[in-house]
XYZ file of C-alpha atoms in Angstrom:
630
model
C -68.976 -10.548 64.154
C -65.491 -9.206 63.696
C -63.992 -10.340 60.375
C -61.194 -12.837 60.631
C -57.844 -11.087 60.272
C -55.757 -11.906 57.262
C -52.995 -14.378 58.095
C -49.501 -12.940 57.653
C -47.160 -15.838 58.117
C -44.694 -15.111 55.337
C -44.182 -11.351 55.041
C -42.718 -10.234 51.759
C -39.028 -9.532 52.317
C -37.899 -6.010 51.545
C -35.793 -5.187 48.537
C -32.087 -5.685 49.130
C -30.103 -2.732 50.337
C -28.735 -0.639 47.499
C -27.899 2.844 46.395
C -31.296 3.479 44.837
C -33.218 2.347 47.903
C -31.070 4.484 50.177
C -31.263 7.429 47.779
C -35.016 7.597 48.319
C -34.439 8.451 51.973
C -32.843 11.868 51.339
C -33.534 12.758 47.702
C -33.286 16.493 48.348
C -29.797 16.314 49.843
C -28.573 13.974 47.108
C -30.072 16.221 44.441
C -28.290 19.203 46.001
C -25.057 17.188 46.054
C -25.581 16.253 42.412
C -26.201 19.880 41.474
C -23.141 21.072 43.383
C -20.944 18.425 41.778
C -22.366 19.179 38.356
C -22.079 22.926 38.867
C -18.466 22.607 39.963
C -17.672 20.412 36.964
C -19.362 22.782 34.517
C -17.523 25.747 35.996
C -14.233 23.862 35.716
C -15.019 23.000 32.064
C -15.986 26.559 31.185
C -12.867 28.056 32.755
C -10.298 26.818 30.131
C -12.405 28.184 27.266
C -12.787 31.551 28.995
C -9.094 31.623 29.890
C -8.035 30.754 26.329
C -10.277 33.440 24.869
C -8.869 35.999 27.327
C -5.286 35.027 26.497
C -5.989 35.442 22.789
C -7.343 38.939 23.470
C -4.230 39.818 25.450
C -1.886 38.409 22.775
C -3.664 40.293 20.020
C -3.082 43.592 21.867
C -5.678 46.258 22.410
C -7.507 47.124 25.630
C -7.332 44.828 28.632
C -10.193 42.301 28.433
C -11.632 43.039 31.865
C -14.842 41.201 31.069
C -12.867 38.039 30.292
C -10.773 38.363 33.424
C -13.901 38.922 35.497
C -15.521 35.848 33.933
C -12.451 33.742 34.777
C -12.564 34.993 38.382
C -16.304 34.252 38.664
C -15.834 30.757 37.253
C -12.966 30.093 39.679
C -15.052 31.258 42.658
C -18.031 29.240 41.422
C -15.947 26.082 41.122
C -14.541 26.593 44.626
C -17.959 27.297 46.119
C -19.638 24.334 44.459
C -16.800 22.026 45.577
C -17.111 23.298 49.171
C -20.870 22.744 49.127
C -20.396 19.242 47.726
C -17.922 18.422 50.498
C -20.367 19.551 53.206
C -23.288 17.683 51.640
C -21.187 14.539 51.225
C -20.357 14.439 54.921
C -23.797 15.333 56.274
C -25.798 13.163 53.878
C -23.478 10.220 54.405
C -23.973 10.502 58.164
C -27.775 10.605 57.827
C -27.849 7.655 55.443
C -25.587 5.670 57.765
C -27.882 6.395 60.721
C -30.923 5.341 58.698
C -29.311 2.129 57.478
C -28.138 1.217 60.979
C -31.600 1.883 62.420
C -33.319 -0.080 59.669
C -30.961 -3.045 59.913
C -31.155 -3.131 63.715
C -34.957 -2.960 63.563
C -35.053 -5.940 61.199
C -32.796 -7.942 63.499
C -34.855 -7.119 66.582
C -38.164 -7.823 64.841
C -37.103 -11.258 63.614
C -37.210 -14.482 65.583
C -33.993 -14.570 67.663
C -33.059 -18.011 66.342
C -32.954 -16.533 62.836
C -31.620 -13.097 63.761
C -28.694 -14.410 65.768
C -27.566 -16.918 63.168
C -24.745 -14.411 62.661
C -22.214 -14.455 65.529
C -22.398 -11.444 67.830
C -19.015 -10.028 66.866
C -19.760 -10.296 63.161
C -23.236 -8.849 63.735
C -21.714 -5.884 65.566
C -19.275 -5.295 62.729
C -22.084 -5.388 60.192
C -24.234 -2.953 62.169
C -21.371 -0.489 62.571
C -18.582 -0.520 59.999
C -20.530 -2.301 57.248
C -23.486 0.065 57.422
C -21.135 3.038 57.175
C -19.491 1.548 54.079
C -22.788 0.568 52.449
C -24.367 3.981 53.080
C -21.642 5.742 51.093
C -22.915 4.326 47.785
C -25.572 6.993 46.975
C -23.304 9.814 48.147
C -20.352 8.508 46.160
C -22.513 7.975 43.087
C -23.951 11.507 43.279
C -20.528 13.027 43.834
C -18.927 10.931 41.121
C -20.796 12.936 38.498
C -17.988 15.473 38.544
C -15.417 12.696 38.178
C -17.117 11.474 35.001
C -18.266 14.813 33.620
C -14.863 16.483 33.852
C -12.843 14.049 31.678
C -15.653 13.531 29.172
C -16.287 17.264 28.887
C -12.551 17.883 28.593
C -12.295 15.425 25.691
C -15.197 17.206 23.998
C -13.388 20.510 24.590
C -10.264 19.112 22.980
C -12.275 18.061 19.929
C -13.789 21.543 19.677
C -10.344 23.206 19.853
C -8.535 20.782 17.571
C -9.432 17.168 16.650
C -5.746 16.227 16.390
C -5.064 17.046 20.041
C -8.147 15.045 21.036
C -6.981 12.111 18.926
C -3.597 12.237 20.666
C -5.295 11.863 24.031
C -7.573 9.059 22.849
C -4.526 7.003 21.856
C -3.871 6.274 25.526
C -7.520 6.183 26.667
C -7.924 2.360 26.321
C -4.978 1.818 28.648
C -6.552 4.155 31.196
C -9.934 2.396 31.005
C -8.270 -1.008 31.456
C -6.404 0.343 34.457
C -9.642 1.551 36.105
C -11.444 -1.740 35.409
C -8.665 -3.828 36.921
C -8.437 -1.528 39.930
C -12.169 -1.729 40.637
C -12.281 -5.535 40.456
C -9.227 -6.090 42.634
C -10.340 -3.501 45.180
C -13.729 -5.197 45.563
C -12.133 -8.608 46.164
C -9.571 -7.289 48.638
C -12.193 -5.251 50.482
C -14.526 -8.235 50.910
C -11.693 -10.417 52.258
C -10.630 -7.641 54.640
C -14.185 -7.314 55.976
C -14.419 -11.058 56.588
C -11.185 -11.040 58.582
C -12.470 -8.115 60.642
C -15.628 -10.063 61.452
C -13.611 -13.045 62.724
C -11.619 -10.820 65.090
C -14.780 -9.069 66.302
C -16.483 -12.402 66.998
C -13.536 -13.805 68.947
C -13.178 -10.604 70.949
C -16.874 -10.671 71.861
C -16.569 -14.280 72.994
C -13.599 -13.393 75.187
C -15.400 -10.423 76.746
C -18.458 -12.557 77.509
C -16.237 -15.167 79.164
C -13.817 -12.772 80.845
C -14.404 -14.222 84.314
C -13.781 -17.762 83.112
C -10.611 -16.709 81.290
C -9.359 -14.874 84.357
C -10.084 -17.827 86.636
C -8.408 -20.290 84.292
C -5.464 -17.952 83.731
C -5.707 -18.447 79.987
C -5.487 -14.755 79.128
C -2.310 -15.140 77.081
C -3.829 -17.980 75.084
C -7.005 -15.967 74.425
C -4.888 -12.973 73.469
C -3.151 -15.062 70.832
C -6.404 -16.600 69.645
C -8.090 -13.235 69.198
C -5.153 -11.650 67.434
C -4.276 -14.672 65.299
C -6.444 -13.429 62.364
C -4.464 -10.183 62.396
C -1.955 -11.899 60.122
C -4.675 -12.531 57.568
C -6.100 -9.057 58.111
C -2.707 -7.494 57.556
C -2.237 -9.530 54.384
C -5.571 -8.318 53.012
C -4.725 -4.770 54.073
C -1.372 -4.910 52.317
C -3.103 -6.386 49.315
C -5.582 -3.480 49.286
C -2.818 -0.915 49.489
C -0.819 -2.801 46.878
C -3.791 -2.493 44.521
C -3.972 1.226 45.261
C -0.221 1.625 44.905
C -0.059 -0.292 41.640
C -2.918 1.764 40.207
C -1.336 5.010 41.435
C 2.048 4.058 39.994
C 0.607 3.058 36.647
C -1.526 6.193 36.445
C 1.463 8.322 37.525
C 3.336 6.940 34.517
C 0.477 6.951 32.042
C -1.125 10.315 32.758
C 2.008 12.499 32.335
C 2.741 10.674 29.088
C -0.753 11.499 27.855
C -0.300 15.116 28.906
C 3.047 15.288 27.146
C 1.599 13.752 23.998
C -1.324 16.234 23.934
C 0.970 19.218 24.519
C 3.403 18.018 21.849
C 0.651 17.697 19.254
C -0.798 21.027 20.368
C 2.600 22.697 19.998
C 2.960 21.310 16.483
C -0.511 22.535 15.604
C 0.374 25.973 17.024
C 3.552 26.051 14.946
C 1.532 25.153 11.858
C -0.868 28.027 12.589
C -3.889 25.710 13.016
C -4.570 26.944 16.559
C -3.702 30.048 18.529
C -1.900 30.602 21.812
C -5.178 30.813 23.694
C -6.284 27.532 22.125
C -3.062 25.898 23.287
C -3.629 27.197 26.819
C -7.191 25.902 26.774
C -6.063 22.554 25.324
C -3.469 22.136 28.049
C -6.124 22.813 30.710
C -8.568 20.400 29.081
C -5.851 17.767 28.851
C -5.203 18.179 32.591
C -8.914 17.693 33.261
C -9.085 14.738 30.891
C -6.233 12.880 32.540
C -8.030 13.568 35.822
C -10.061 10.474 35.009
C -7.529 8.772 37.243
C -9.200 10.502 40.213
C -12.105 8.142 39.615
C -10.097 5.411 41.315
C -11.099 6.750 44.731
C -14.793 6.811 43.849
C -14.635 3.375 42.227
C -12.843 1.969 45.262
C -15.507 3.419 47.581
C -18.297 1.966 45.451
C -16.599 -1.435 45.446
C -16.317 -1.413 49.244
C -19.922 -0.253 49.494
C -21.159 -3.117 47.330
C -19.186 -5.659 49.361
C -20.603 -4.238 52.608
C -24.144 -4.180 51.205
C -23.890 -7.895 50.387
C -23.160 -8.653 54.060
C -26.211 -6.610 55.131
C -28.648 -8.255 52.723
C -29.183 -11.382 54.913
C -30.130 -9.102 57.823
C -32.374 -6.797 55.807
C -34.292 -9.746 54.354
C -35.072 -11.316 57.729
C -38.789 -11.950 58.105
C -40.384 -10.385 61.187
C -42.113 -12.634 63.676
C -45.218 -13.893 61.843
C -48.581 -13.104 63.390
C -52.253 -12.759 62.466
C -52.415 -9.210 63.732
C -54.921 -9.867 66.515
C -55.702 -7.073 68.925
C -55.054 -7.072 72.694
C -55.337 -10.338 74.564
C -58.619 -10.933 76.347
C -58.488 -10.173 80.044
C -57.033 -12.922 82.176
C -54.375 -13.770 84.745
C -52.113 -15.572 82.264
C -53.571 -19.021 81.585
C -50.755 -20.839 79.795
C -51.155 -23.888 77.578
C -48.658 -25.853 75.506
C -49.931 -28.342 72.938
C -47.428 -30.874 71.579
C -44.618 -28.320 71.554
C -41.335 -29.333 69.969
C -38.139 -27.428 69.220
C -35.361 -28.699 66.974
C -31.853 -27.348 67.027
C -30.691 -26.460 63.535
C -28.198 -24.124 61.925
C -24.632 -23.592 62.995
C -24.215 -22.989 66.683
C -22.199 -19.853 67.395
C -22.119 -19.711 71.146
C -24.221 -16.567 71.318
C -27.606 -17.900 72.262
C -30.032 -15.810 74.241
C -29.771 -18.124 77.187
C -25.969 -17.874 77.275
C -26.072 -14.163 76.693
C -28.323 -13.681 79.669
C -26.393 -16.102 81.775
C -28.617 -19.126 82.397
C -26.605 -21.845 83.978
C -27.935 -24.548 81.738
C -25.468 -23.676 79.016
C -28.197 -24.889 76.655
C -28.005 -23.937 72.975
C -31.110 -21.781 72.869
C -31.283 -20.011 69.549
C -28.959 -21.742 67.162
C -28.016 -25.313 66.757
C -25.917 -27.889 65.060
C -26.478 -29.380 61.632
C -27.723 -32.704 63.079
C -31.047 -31.064 64.140
C -30.905 -32.233 67.699
C -34.328 -32.120 69.411
C -34.381 -29.655 72.316
C -38.030 -30.105 73.285
C -40.280 -32.947 72.219
C -44.046 -33.385 72.663
C -44.550 -31.027 75.601
C -48.192 -30.934 76.725
C -48.879 -28.662 79.665
C -51.589 -26.462 81.110
C -50.805 -23.867 83.756
C -53.832 -22.073 85.222
C -53.507 -18.319 85.389
C -52.029 -16.818 88.515
C -50.091 -19.924 89.575
C -46.375 -20.603 89.736
C -44.508 -23.287 87.821
C -40.931 -24.342 88.594
C -39.029 -25.882 85.675
C -36.268 -28.242 86.808
C -33.877 -30.649 85.180
C -30.220 -31.305 84.573
C -28.115 -29.122 82.304
C -29.189 -29.549 78.702
C -32.638 -30.812 79.609
C -34.380 -27.925 77.823
C -35.291 -25.599 80.692
C -34.174 -22.354 79.068
C -35.623 -23.445 75.726
C -38.956 -23.970 77.497
C -38.690 -20.503 79.068
C -37.954 -18.970 75.665
C -40.874 -20.753 74.012
C -43.530 -19.759 76.561
C -42.481 -16.104 76.280
C -42.066 -16.205 72.492
C -38.398 -15.485 72.416
C -38.409 -18.621 70.304
C -41.133 -20.111 68.114
C -41.564 -23.882 68.403
C -41.020 -25.989 65.325
C -44.124 -28.020 66.144
C -47.122 -27.436 68.344
C -48.763 -24.319 69.738
C -48.361 -22.120 72.810
C -51.477 -20.261 74.004
C -51.815 -17.442 76.517
C -55.344 -16.933 77.840
C -56.648 -18.957 74.921
C -54.844 -17.007 72.161
C -51.891 -18.547 70.259
C -48.762 -16.496 70.780
C -48.095 -16.608 67.026
C -51.437 -14.854 66.424
C -50.572 -11.842 68.554
C -48.896 -8.732 67.254
C -45.510 -8.775 69.058
C -45.930 -5.113 69.953
C -49.111 -6.002 71.884
C -47.831 -9.304 73.258
C -44.509 -8.082 74.661
C -46.016 -5.837 77.408
C -47.866 -8.888 78.745
C -44.668 -10.870 79.362
C -41.826 -9.886 81.683
C -38.458 -11.661 81.717
C -35.571 -11.775 84.173
C -32.273 -13.547 83.480
C -29.248 -14.703 85.459
C -26.983 -12.150 83.737
C -29.316 -9.431 82.497
C -28.256 -6.754 80.067
C -28.445 -3.332 81.697
C -29.326 -0.709 79.078
C -29.746 2.908 80.058
C -27.553 5.648 81.434
C -28.493 5.522 85.115
C -29.749 2.907 87.532
C -33.265 4.319 87.225
C -33.047 4.177 83.438
C -32.141 0.500 83.415
C -35.020 -0.425 85.752
C -37.476 1.712 83.760
C -36.343 0.191 80.450
C -38.932 -2.082 78.883
C -41.976 -2.249 76.582
C -42.933 1.043 78.197
C -40.898 3.404 80.347
C -41.835 2.747 83.939
C -42.475 5.794 86.108
C -40.444 6.683 89.214
C -42.995 5.076 91.550
C -42.987 1.788 89.592
C -39.172 1.837 89.479
C -38.882 2.153 93.240
C -41.600 -0.416 93.880
C -39.837 -2.864 91.546
C -36.528 -2.232 93.322
C -38.113 -2.881 96.718
C -39.673 -6.136 95.474
C -36.288 -7.261 94.128
C -34.496 -6.133 97.329
C -32.383 -3.765 95.225
C -33.389 -0.553 97.022
C -30.871 -1.177 99.796
C -27.692 -1.162 97.706
C -29.082 1.468 95.311
C -29.511 3.809 98.267
C -25.799 3.441 99.051
C -24.723 4.543 95.577
C -23.341 8.102 95.217
C -26.509 9.515 93.616
C -29.003 6.772 94.397
C -31.226 5.949 91.436
C -29.601 8.782 89.441
C -26.151 7.147 89.671
C -24.652 6.466 86.233
C -24.150 2.761 85.639
C -20.504 3.448 84.838
C -20.092 4.722 88.412
C -21.993 1.849 90.013
C -19.761 -1.198 90.615
C -22.221 -4.083 90.723
C -21.752 -7.655 91.818
C -23.417 -10.510 89.977
C -26.202 -10.686 92.539
C -26.805 -6.933 92.359
C -27.069 -7.103 88.590
C -29.589 -9.918 88.981
C -31.618 -7.796 91.376
C -31.687 -4.904 88.920
C -32.933 -7.322 86.263
C -35.618 -8.566 88.647
C -36.536 -4.985 89.527
C -36.989 -4.244 85.826
C -39.327 -7.237 85.494
C -41.303 -6.243 88.601
C -41.575 -2.645 87.317
C -43.302 -3.863 84.135
C -46.048 -6.157 85.441
C -47.833 -8.308 82.906
C -49.847 -11.461 83.077
C -46.782 -13.709 82.645
C -43.457 -13.443 84.509
C -40.587 -15.701 83.452
C -37.439 -16.049 85.558
C -34.695 -17.888 83.690
C -32.399 -18.767 86.595
C -32.768 -15.170 87.776
C -32.357 -16.104 91.458
C -29.081 -18.009 91.162
C -26.866 -15.131 92.363
C -28.957 -14.188 95.401
C -28.147 -15.096 98.960
C -30.677 -17.142 100.928
C -32.233 -14.195 102.768
C -32.596 -12.065 99.644
C -34.012 -14.985 97.701
C -36.570 -15.553 100.463
C -37.788 -11.936 100.226
C -37.907 -12.054 96.423
C -39.936 -15.268 96.520
C -42.349 -13.574 98.901
C -42.715 -10.769 96.363
C -43.434 -13.402 93.718
C -46.020 -15.042 95.965
C -47.794 -11.706 96.349
C -48.532 -11.810 92.629
C -50.469 -15.084 92.958
C -53.826 -14.910 91.232
C -52.768 -11.891 89.140
C -49.735 -13.186 87.297
C -48.486 -16.577 86.141
C -44.882 -17.190 87.180
C -42.566 -19.586 85.328
C -39.315 -20.097 87.237
C -36.372 -21.996 85.798
C -35.129 -23.429 89.059
C -31.743 -24.794 90.034
C -32.242 -24.394 93.761
C -34.324 -26.778 95.755
C -36.007 -23.931 97.626
C -37.417 -22.470 94.391
C -38.936 -25.788 93.361
C -40.313 -26.446 96.839
C -42.183 -23.140 96.953
C -43.787 -23.402 93.492
C -47.389 -24.509 93.017
C -46.270 -27.129 90.532
C -43.004 -28.524 89.188
C -42.236 -29.443 85.596
C -39.396 -31.972 85.470
C -37.655 -32.065 82.090
C -35.193 -34.661 80.911
C -33.599 -34.627 77.443
C -36.231 -32.208 76.210
C -39.168 -34.376 77.325
C -41.512 -34.094 80.268
C -40.279 -36.646 82.789
C -42.948 -35.796 85.352
C -45.060 -32.939 86.662
C -46.709 -32.404 89.989
C -46.240 -30.884 93.434
C -42.688 -30.887 94.691
C -43.449 -33.025 97.736
C -44.861 -35.783 95.512
C -41.930 -35.746 93.109
C -39.512 -35.768 96.020
C -40.309 -39.418 96.618
C -38.464 -40.244 93.388
C -34.717 -40.622 94.112
C -33.872 -39.559 90.538
C -35.738 -36.295 91.115
C -33.735 -35.706 94.278
C -30.558 -36.435 92.320
C -31.353 -33.546 89.964
C -30.778 -31.058 92.761
C -27.679 -32.800 94.051
C -26.242 -32.634 90.525
C -27.374 -29.125 89.692
C -26.591 -27.267 92.897
C -23.789 -29.309 94.352
C -25.045 -27.930 97.668
C -24.881 -30.840 100.028
C -26.086 -28.766 102.955
C -29.252 -27.630 101.176
C -30.011 -31.118 99.894
C -29.397 -32.654 103.270
C -31.750 -30.112 104.823
C -34.368 -30.997 102.233
C -33.938 -34.708 102.991
C -35.318 -34.029 106.472
C -38.754 -33.735 104.991
C -40.398 -33.460 101.610
C -41.121 -29.931 100.484
C -38.951 -28.149 103.054
C -37.329 -25.093 101.510
C -33.893 -23.733 102.184
C -35.394 -21.219 104.591
C -37.230 -23.947 106.454
C -40.627 -22.839 105.211
C -43.068 -25.443 103.985
C -44.623 -24.914 100.591
C -47.817 -22.924 100.398
C -51.144 -24.541 99.571
C -51.058 -25.703 95.983
C -53.203 -24.409 93.174
C -54.200 -27.106 90.736
C -51.922 -27.217 87.680
C -53.117 -29.652 85.068
C -50.511 -31.379 82.930
C -51.338 -33.909 80.297
């Protein structure tokens, strides 16, 4: 007997994003950057001592100190070379760390339950996955490169003490003011950067909303109003931007006043010490160089500002990086079967702040139902759903807008985990299956499908596995997409950017993608709404051909889709109002009113009134397969 797998319902969240965690990704590159920065700093610190010694030799007379001059030249070349290497490593390592952080954050979002992952609005999520990851990934690089910024002033102060303690003491008189300046700059930069990032997220979210609803805005002629709404936060963004630059400007102005005064004070004390004979000319030259390096502590403002922005960005990524993946027991492949589907007391409650970016809305279901996020009042979306659908049959899900149709479609395909109850596929709870093994068994098609990929063939082949050319063309034929694809400039090789597609053609590509990745469960969430009657008839015939091999769940708004299904599930306010063959439900006038309300198609409804079960194409429903609903 196979041992029972260990239950993994609450995976341990990963450690928050941070410089140390990122540093472990490319330790070699960061070590090389550290060595280059350190080498450049050491060369810069050695150069004043060598230069001072050489000057003393020249002042004292005698032969030209070629060895000293050569050493100064070597140290200068070494400093330049190390600085060049550090610049190259900073750019390349930062790019690799950014790519890793973006990949890791995106993977966590995609692996989590959509209701949790999309709690962040799409625009804000996009900003976090792009700009925020770039800012957060700079922390290890900045920290490794900042070694030179710290080593140079500290080493210069030590050099001043070695040359003459009085010159070092003169510099240290103004050091507390410089430290206070850096502390204030760092704190104010962090606050301004965080506020700036929040304003950016608001603009990104509003812009994404407007792009998703571009057709509605165009039809309502509210473009000017949307333009103002999107750009309204620019005032706040500009204020935070000016505040950021004001912090930089104030720090630069204060350092521009303080640092020359420190230099002047060091040189004045050094000149007095030279006049008193305590130090030589070479020592004064070296002291002036060390003083220049010591006041270079002001260059740390750039590094401190970058670290402050990185910390602020990392805080916005932490909620994404700590998302738990979909829990599962790690069971192996599902036992063989045609997709026997069972729901036991399934309930879904809407909680969290609704952001208008639910999966159903994103993929264009016409319900307009809040699918993934909700409102604080925890409104029930599904309640006590008991249902058994034998494998290989078709189930039409009908109901008015807001009745829970798209939520039901999301639950049976595990785009959404129910808050109560269990969903089983061929006797195995969906929550027990490894998502990587479950996803190939379920195919989805939506009203407004996303079309990833470069070419038309790429977008049809996209899925849990890359469909081959034969499967792509067979899926296109089943979805009646091969006709318009053949008219494109390069057929299936036509870039999507060169393929102007109507809403119905996009739907057919989404259907073709689902047909090209056959599993034991096919879910159509209003994926036929944009098709004409003839095309819909041919697609439904393709669906019928999968009877016995694949269970089909069809969120139906059209009467013809419900009439052709083996069984109909009628939802109302998230509850099962009735279930049964379409011709039996048709006797209920409230059931007939659902289609009058949903479609608004008086001609289709009138045609259906001529006889129960008559589809829009005049075809009577096929013989029913028993679908048991409790």
